[in-house]
mmCIF file of C-alpha atoms in Angstrom:
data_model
loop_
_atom_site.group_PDB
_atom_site.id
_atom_site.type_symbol
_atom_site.label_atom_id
_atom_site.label_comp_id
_atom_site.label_asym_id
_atom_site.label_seq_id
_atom_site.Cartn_x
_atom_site.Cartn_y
_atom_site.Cartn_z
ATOM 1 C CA UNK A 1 24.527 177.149 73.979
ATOM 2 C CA UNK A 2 23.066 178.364 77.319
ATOM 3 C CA UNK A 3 24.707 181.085 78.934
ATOM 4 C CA UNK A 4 26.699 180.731 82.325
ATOM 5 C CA UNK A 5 24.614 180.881 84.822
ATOM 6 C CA UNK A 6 25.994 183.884 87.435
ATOM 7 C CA UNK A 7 24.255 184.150 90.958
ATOM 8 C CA UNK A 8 24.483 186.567 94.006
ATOM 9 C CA UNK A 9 26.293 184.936 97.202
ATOM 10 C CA UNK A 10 22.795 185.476 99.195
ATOM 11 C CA UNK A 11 21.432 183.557 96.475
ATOM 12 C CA UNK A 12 23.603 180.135 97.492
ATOM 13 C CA UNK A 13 21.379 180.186 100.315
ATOM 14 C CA UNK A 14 19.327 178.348 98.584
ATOM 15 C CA UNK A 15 21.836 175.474 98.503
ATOM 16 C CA UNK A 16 21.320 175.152 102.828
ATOM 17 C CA UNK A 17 17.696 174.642 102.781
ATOM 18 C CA UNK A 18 16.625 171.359 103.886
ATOM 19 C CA UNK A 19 15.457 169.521 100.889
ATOM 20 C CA UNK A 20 18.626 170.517 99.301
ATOM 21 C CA UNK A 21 20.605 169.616 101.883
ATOM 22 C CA UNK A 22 18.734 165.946 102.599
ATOM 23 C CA UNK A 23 19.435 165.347 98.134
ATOM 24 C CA UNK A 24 23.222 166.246 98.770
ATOM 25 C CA UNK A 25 23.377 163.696 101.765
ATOM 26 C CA UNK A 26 21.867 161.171 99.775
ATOM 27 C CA UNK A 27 23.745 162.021 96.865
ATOM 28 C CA UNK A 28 27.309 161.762 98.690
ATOM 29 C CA UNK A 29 25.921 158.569 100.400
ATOM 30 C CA UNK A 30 25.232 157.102 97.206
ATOM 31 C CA UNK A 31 28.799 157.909 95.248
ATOM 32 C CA UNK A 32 30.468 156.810 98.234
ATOM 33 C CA UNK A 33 28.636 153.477 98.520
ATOM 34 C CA UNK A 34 28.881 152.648 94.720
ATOM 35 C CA UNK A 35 32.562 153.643 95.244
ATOM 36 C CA UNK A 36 33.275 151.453 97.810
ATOM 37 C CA UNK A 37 31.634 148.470 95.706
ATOM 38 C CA UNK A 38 33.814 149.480 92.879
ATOM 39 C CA UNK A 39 36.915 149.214 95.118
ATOM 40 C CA UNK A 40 35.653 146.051 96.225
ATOM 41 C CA UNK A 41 34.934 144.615 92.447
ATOM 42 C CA UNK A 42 38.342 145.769 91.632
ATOM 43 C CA UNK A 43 39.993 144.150 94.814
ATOM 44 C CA UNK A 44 38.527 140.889 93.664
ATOM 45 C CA UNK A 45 39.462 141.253 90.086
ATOM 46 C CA UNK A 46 43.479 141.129 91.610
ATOM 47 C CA UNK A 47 42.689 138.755 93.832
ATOM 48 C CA UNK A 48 41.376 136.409 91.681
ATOM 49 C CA UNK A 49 44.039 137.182 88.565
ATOM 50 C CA UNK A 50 46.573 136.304 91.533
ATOM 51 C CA UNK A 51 44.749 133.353 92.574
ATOM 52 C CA UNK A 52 45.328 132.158 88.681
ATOM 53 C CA UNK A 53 48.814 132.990 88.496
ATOM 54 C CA UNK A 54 49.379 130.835 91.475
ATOM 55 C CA UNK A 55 47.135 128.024 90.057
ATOM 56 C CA UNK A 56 48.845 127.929 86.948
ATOM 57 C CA UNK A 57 51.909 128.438 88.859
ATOM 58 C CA UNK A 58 51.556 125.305 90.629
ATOM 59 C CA UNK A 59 50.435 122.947 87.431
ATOM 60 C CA UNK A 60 53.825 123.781 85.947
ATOM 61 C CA UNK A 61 55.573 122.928 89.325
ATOM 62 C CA UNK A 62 53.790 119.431 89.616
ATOM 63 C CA UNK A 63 54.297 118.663 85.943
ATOM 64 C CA UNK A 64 56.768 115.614 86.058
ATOM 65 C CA UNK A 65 60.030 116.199 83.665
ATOM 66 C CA UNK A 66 59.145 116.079 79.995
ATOM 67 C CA UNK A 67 61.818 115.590 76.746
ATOM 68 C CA UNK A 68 62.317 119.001 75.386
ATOM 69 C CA UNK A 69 61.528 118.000 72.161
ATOM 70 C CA UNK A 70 58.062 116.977 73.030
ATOM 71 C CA UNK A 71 57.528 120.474 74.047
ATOM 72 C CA UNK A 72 59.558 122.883 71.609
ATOM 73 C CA UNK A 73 61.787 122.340 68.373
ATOM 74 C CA UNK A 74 64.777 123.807 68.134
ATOM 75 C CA UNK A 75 64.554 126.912 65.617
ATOM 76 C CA UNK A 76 60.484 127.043 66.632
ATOM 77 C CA UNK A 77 59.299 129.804 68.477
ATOM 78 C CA UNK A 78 58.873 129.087 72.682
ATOM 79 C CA UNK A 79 55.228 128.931 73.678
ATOM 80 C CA UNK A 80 54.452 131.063 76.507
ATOM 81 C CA UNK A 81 52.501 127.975 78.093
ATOM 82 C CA UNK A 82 55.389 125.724 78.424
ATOM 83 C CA UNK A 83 57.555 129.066 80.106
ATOM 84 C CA UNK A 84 58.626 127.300 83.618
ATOM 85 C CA UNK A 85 58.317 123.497 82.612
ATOM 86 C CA UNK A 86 60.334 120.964 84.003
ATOM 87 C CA UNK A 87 62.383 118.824 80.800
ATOM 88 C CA UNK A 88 65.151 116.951 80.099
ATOM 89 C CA UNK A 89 68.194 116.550 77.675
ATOM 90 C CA UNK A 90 71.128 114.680 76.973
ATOM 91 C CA UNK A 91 74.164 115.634 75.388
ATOM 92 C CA UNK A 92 77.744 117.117 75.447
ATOM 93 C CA UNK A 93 78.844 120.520 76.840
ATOM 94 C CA UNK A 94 81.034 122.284 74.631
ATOM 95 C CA UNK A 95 83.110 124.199 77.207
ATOM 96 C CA UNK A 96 85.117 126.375 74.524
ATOM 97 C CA UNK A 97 81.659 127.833 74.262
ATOM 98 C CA UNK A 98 81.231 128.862 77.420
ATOM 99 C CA UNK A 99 80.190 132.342 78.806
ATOM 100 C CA UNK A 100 79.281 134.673 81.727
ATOM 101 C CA UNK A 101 76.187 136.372 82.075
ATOM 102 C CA UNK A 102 77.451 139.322 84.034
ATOM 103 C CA UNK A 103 75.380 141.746 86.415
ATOM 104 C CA UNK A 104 73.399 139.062 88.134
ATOM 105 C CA UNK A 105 72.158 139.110 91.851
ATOM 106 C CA UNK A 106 72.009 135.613 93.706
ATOM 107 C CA UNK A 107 71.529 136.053 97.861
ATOM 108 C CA UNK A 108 72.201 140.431 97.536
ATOM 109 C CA UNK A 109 74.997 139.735 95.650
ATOM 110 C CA UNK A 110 75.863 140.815 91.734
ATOM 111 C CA UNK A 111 78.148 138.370 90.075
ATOM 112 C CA UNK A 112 77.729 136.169 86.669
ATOM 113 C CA UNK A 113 75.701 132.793 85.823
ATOM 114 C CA UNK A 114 77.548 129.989 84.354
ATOM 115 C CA UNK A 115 76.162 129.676 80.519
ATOM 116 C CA UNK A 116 77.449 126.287 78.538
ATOM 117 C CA UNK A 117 76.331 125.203 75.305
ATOM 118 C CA UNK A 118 74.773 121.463 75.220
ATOM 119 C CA UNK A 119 74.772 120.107 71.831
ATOM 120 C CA UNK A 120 71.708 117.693 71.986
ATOM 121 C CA UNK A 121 71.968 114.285 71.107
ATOM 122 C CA UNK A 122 68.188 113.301 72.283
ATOM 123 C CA UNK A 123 65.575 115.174 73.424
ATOM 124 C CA UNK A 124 62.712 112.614 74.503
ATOM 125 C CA UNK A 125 61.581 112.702 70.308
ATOM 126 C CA UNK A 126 64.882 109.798 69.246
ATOM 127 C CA UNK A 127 66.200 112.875 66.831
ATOM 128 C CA UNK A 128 62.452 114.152 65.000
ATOM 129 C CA UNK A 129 62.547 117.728 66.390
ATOM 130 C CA UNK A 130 65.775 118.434 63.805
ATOM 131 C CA UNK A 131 65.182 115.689 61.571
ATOM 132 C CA UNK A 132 64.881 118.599 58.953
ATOM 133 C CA UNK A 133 67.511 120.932 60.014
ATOM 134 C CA UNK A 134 71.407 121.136 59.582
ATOM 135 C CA UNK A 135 72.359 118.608 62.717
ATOM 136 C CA UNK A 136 72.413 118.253 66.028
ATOM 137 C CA UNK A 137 70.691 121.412 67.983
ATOM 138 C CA UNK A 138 72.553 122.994 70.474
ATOM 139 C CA UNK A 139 70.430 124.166 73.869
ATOM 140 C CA UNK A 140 71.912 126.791 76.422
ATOM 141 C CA UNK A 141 72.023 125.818 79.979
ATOM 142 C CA UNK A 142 72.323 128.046 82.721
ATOM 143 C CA UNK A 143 74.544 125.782 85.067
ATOM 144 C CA UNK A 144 74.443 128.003 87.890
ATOM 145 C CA UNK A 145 75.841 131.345 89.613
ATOM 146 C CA UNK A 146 79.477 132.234 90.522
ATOM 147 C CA UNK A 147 80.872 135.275 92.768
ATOM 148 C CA UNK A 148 84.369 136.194 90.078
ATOM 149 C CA UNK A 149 84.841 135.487 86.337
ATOM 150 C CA UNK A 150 87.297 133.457 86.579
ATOM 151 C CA UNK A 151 86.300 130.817 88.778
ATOM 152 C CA UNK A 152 88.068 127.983 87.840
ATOM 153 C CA UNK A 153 86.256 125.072 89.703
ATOM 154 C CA UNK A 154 82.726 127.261 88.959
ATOM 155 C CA UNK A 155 83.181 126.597 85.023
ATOM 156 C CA UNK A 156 84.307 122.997 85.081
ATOM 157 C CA UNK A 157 81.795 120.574 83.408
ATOM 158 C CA UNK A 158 81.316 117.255 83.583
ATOM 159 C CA UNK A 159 83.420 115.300 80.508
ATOM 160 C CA UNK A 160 81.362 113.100 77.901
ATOM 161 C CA UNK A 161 77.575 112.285 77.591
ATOM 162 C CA UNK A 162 75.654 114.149 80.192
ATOM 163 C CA UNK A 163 72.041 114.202 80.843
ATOM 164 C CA UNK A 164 70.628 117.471 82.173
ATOM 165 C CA UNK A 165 67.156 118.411 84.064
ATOM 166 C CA UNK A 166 65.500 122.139 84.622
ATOM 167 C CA UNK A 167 63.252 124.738 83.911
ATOM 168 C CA UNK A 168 62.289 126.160 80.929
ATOM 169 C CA UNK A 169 63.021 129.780 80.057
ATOM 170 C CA UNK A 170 62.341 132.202 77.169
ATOM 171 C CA UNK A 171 64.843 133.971 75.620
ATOM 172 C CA UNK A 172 66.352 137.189 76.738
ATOM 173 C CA UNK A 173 66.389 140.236 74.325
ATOM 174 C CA UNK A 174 69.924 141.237 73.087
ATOM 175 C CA UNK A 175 71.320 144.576 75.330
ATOM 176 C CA UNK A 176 73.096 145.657 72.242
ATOM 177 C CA UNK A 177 76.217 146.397 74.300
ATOM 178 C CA UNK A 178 79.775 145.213 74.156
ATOM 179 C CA UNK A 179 80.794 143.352 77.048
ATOM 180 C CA UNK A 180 84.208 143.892 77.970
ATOM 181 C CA UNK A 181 87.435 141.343 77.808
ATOM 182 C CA UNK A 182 87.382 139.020 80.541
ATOM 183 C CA UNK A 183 91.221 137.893 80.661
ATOM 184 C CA UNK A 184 91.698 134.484 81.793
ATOM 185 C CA UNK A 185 87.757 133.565 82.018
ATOM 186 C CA UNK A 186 85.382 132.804 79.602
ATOM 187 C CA UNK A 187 83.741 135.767 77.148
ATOM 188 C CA UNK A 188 80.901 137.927 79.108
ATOM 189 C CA UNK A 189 77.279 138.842 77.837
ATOM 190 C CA UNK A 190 74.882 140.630 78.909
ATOM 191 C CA UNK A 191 72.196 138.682 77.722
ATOM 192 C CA UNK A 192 71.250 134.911 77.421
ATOM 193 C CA UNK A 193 69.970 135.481 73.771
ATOM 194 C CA UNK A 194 70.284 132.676 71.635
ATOM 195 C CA UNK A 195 69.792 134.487 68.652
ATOM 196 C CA UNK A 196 73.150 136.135 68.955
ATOM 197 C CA UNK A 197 74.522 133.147 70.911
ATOM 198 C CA UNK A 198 74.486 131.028 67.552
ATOM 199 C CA UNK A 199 76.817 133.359 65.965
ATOM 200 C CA UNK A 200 79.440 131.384 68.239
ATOM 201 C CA UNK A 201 78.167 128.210 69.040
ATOM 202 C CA UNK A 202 76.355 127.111 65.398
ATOM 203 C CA UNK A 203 72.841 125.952 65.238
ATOM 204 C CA UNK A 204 70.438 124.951 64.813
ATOM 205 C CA UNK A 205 69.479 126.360 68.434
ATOM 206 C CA UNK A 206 66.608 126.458 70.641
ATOM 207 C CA UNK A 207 65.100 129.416 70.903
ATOM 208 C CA UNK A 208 65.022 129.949 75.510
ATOM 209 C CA UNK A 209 67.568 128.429 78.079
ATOM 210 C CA UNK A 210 67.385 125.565 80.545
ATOM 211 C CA UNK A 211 68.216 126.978 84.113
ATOM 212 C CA UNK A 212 69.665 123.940 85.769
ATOM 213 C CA UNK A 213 68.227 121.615 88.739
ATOM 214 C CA UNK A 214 69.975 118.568 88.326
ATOM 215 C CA UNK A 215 72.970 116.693 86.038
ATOM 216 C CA UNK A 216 73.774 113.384 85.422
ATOM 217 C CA UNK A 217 76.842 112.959 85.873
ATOM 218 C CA UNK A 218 76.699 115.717 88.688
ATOM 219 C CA UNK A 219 79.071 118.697 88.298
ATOM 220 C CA UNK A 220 80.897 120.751 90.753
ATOM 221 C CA UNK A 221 78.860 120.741 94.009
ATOM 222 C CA UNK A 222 78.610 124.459 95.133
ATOM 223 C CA UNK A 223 80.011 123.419 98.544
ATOM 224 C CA UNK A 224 83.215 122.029 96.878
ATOM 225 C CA UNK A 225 83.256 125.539 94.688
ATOM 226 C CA UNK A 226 81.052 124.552 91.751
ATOM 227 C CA UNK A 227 78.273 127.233 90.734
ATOM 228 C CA UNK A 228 75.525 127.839 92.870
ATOM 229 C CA UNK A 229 71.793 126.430 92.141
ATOM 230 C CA UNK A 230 69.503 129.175 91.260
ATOM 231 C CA UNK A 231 66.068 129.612 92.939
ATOM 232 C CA UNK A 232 63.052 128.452 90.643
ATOM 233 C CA UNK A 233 62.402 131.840 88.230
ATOM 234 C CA UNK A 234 59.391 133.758 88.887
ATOM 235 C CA UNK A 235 56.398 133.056 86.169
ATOM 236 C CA UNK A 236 55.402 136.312 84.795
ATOM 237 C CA UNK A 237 52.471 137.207 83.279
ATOM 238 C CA UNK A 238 49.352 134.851 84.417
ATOM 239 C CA UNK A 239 46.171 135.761 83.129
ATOM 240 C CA UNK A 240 45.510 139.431 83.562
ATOM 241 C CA UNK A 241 43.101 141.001 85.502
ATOM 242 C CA UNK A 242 39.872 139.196 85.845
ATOM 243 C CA UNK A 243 37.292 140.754 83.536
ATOM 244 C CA UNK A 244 33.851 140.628 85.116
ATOM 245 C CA UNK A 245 35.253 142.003 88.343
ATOM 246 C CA UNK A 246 36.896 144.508 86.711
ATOM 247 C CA UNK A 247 33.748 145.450 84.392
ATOM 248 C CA UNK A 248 31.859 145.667 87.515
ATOM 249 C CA UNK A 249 34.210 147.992 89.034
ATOM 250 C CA UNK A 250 34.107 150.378 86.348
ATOM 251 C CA UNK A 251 30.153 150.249 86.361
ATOM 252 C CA UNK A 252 30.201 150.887 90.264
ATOM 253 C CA UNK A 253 32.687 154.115 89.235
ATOM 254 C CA UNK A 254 29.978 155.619 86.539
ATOM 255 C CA UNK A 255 27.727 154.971 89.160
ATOM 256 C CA UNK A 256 29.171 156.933 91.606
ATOM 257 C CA UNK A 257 29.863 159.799 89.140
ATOM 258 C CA UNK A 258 26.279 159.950 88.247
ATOM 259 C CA UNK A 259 24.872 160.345 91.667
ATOM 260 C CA UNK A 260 27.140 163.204 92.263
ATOM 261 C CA UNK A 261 25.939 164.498 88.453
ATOM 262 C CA UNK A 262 22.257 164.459 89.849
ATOM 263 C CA UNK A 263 22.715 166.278 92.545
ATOM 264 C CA UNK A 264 24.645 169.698 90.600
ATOM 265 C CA UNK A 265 21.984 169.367 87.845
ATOM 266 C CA UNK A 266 19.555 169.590 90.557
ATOM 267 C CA UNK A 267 20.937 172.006 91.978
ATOM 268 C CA UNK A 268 21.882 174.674 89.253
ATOM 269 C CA UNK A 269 17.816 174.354 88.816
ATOM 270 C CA UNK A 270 17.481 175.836 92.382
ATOM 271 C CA UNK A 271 19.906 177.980 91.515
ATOM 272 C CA UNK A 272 17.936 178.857 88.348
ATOM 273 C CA UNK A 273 14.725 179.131 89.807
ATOM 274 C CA UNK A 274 16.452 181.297 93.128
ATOM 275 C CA UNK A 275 17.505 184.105 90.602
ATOM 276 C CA UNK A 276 14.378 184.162 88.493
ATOM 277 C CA UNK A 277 15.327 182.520 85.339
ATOM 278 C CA UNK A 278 13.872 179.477 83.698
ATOM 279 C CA UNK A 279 15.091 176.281 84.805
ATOM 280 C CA UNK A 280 17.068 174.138 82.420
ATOM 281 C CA UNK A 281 15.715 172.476 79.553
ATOM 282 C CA UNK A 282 14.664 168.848 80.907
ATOM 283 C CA UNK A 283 14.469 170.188 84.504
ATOM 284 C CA UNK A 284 11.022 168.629 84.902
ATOM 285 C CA UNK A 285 9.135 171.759 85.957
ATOM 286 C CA UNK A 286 7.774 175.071 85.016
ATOM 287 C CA UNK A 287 9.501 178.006 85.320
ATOM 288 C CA UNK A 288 9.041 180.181 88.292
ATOM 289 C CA UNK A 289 8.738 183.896 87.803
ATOM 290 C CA UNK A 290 9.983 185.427 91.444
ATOM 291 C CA UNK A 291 8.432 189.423 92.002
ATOM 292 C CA UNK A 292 10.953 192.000 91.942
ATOM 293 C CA UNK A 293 12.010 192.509 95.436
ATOM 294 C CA UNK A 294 10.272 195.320 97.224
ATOM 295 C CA UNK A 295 6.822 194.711 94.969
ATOM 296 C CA UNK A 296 3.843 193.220 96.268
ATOM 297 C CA UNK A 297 2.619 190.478 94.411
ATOM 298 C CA UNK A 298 -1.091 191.283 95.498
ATOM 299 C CA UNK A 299 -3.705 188.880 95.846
ATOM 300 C CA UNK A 300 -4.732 186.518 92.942
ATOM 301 C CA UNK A 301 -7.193 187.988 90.628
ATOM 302 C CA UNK A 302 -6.815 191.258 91.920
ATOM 303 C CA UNK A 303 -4.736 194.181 90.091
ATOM 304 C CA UNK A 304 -1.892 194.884 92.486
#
């Protein structure tokens, strides 16, 4: 292992002659233009992961209404692709299965969406998606948002066969809490998780949540005290970063880090050669024996 190599302060001088002082412009000049291209790269590597998202976005939001069952089973797992889709279903509420999804923000302000099983009697696929299970799946529907738990115009659905339009949403993990009583109101949760949903309501069940856009027969209108219609949900996720920008941008950043590696190597060999010792190894020169100071180094050929 080389040792450290220790200098005298008069010997930094060497640092402010010219040449060395033109190969530590350059050198700056070059990190700082190879990291300003990497910025760039990875500026465009956002921009064009957001410019996805929002073309992906869009393809869901002009996708015409689709059964449900043409898209997802009920007890199948919910592709991530079909997260946001418009469908359809038509059934019966169950109202003694109601609940309240508490701690939920609509407009600034916290209060509880309206969750009501639907047990499915078609789903676009005339009964296929649970030809093989139990009976009739049930689907959760998110009818809308409401201020005070026990909102009695909020919870009313409509009676009979009802046929029920939204978006598509995965499942919510389970908090794990205990929500507390809700005396005259429906039960609270913390969670629209079907898994633990079908505890109460049966199955078979699909596994995400419809959040509401329109219902045949309508329900409460929000203006005459029904729940409020929630805004479309946010798509998470798109496709990442984009990959050849962002490879780019980390080749721009070694580039950077090299030019400013060039110049120290070069200059711990001026260094070296300053004090008298041999450069380097791989220095790409001899080494250069200085005279003592005070000594005459004579004239070449001649003794001194």
């Amino acid at each position: 292992m080389p040792e450290p190599l220790t200098v005298r302060p008069s010997t930094w001088r060497a640092l402010l002659r010219p040449r060395m002082l033109l190969l530590l412009v350059i050198a700056l000049t070059a990190a700082a233009l190879c990291a300003r291209l990497g910025l760039w790269q990875w500026h465009r590597a956002l921009e064009r992961s957001a410019a996805a998202e929002r073309h992906a976005v869009a393809e869901v939001a002009a996708a015409g209404p689709v059964g449900l069952g043409s898209l997802v089973a009920p007890q199948s797992p919910m592709p991530g692709d079909d997260v946001g889709r418009t469908v359809w279903a038509r059934g019966t509420y169950e109202a003694s299965g109601q609940r309240l999804v508490r701690g939920r923000a609509l407009d600034g302000e916290v209060g509880y969406l309206v969750l009501t099983p639907l047990r499915v009697a078609d789903d676009g696929t005339g009964g296929d998606s649970w030809a093989d299970l139990s009976g009739q799946p049930v689907l959760a529907v998110v009818r809308g948002w409401v201020a005070a738990p026990s909102d009695a115009p909020g919870l009313a659905v409509p009676a009979g066969e009802v046929q029920v339009t939204g978006w598509l949403q995965s499942a919510e993990a389970t908090s794990g809490q205990v929500a507390p009583d809700n005396p005259g109101g429906p039960p609270l949760t913390d969670a629209i998780a079907p898994s633990a949903l079908v505890n109460d309501w049966g199955g078979p069940i699909w596994d995400g949540y419809l959040v509401l856009t329109a219902s045949d027969p309508a329900q409460v209108a929000a203006s005459d005290g029904g729940p409020a219609a929630l805004p479309r949900p946010v798509i998470e996720g798109g496709s990442g970063l984009n990959l050849q920008s962002l490879f780019y941008a980390i080749e721009w950043a070694v580039f950077a880090l090299f030019a400013l590696a060039f110049y120290v190597r070069l200059a711990r060999d001026e260094l070296a050669v300053e004090r008298g010792a041999p450069a380097p190894p791989g220095s790409g020169g001899p080494p250069v024996v200085r005279p003592p100071r005070g000594q005459d180094a004579g004239i070449a050929g001649l003794p001194g």
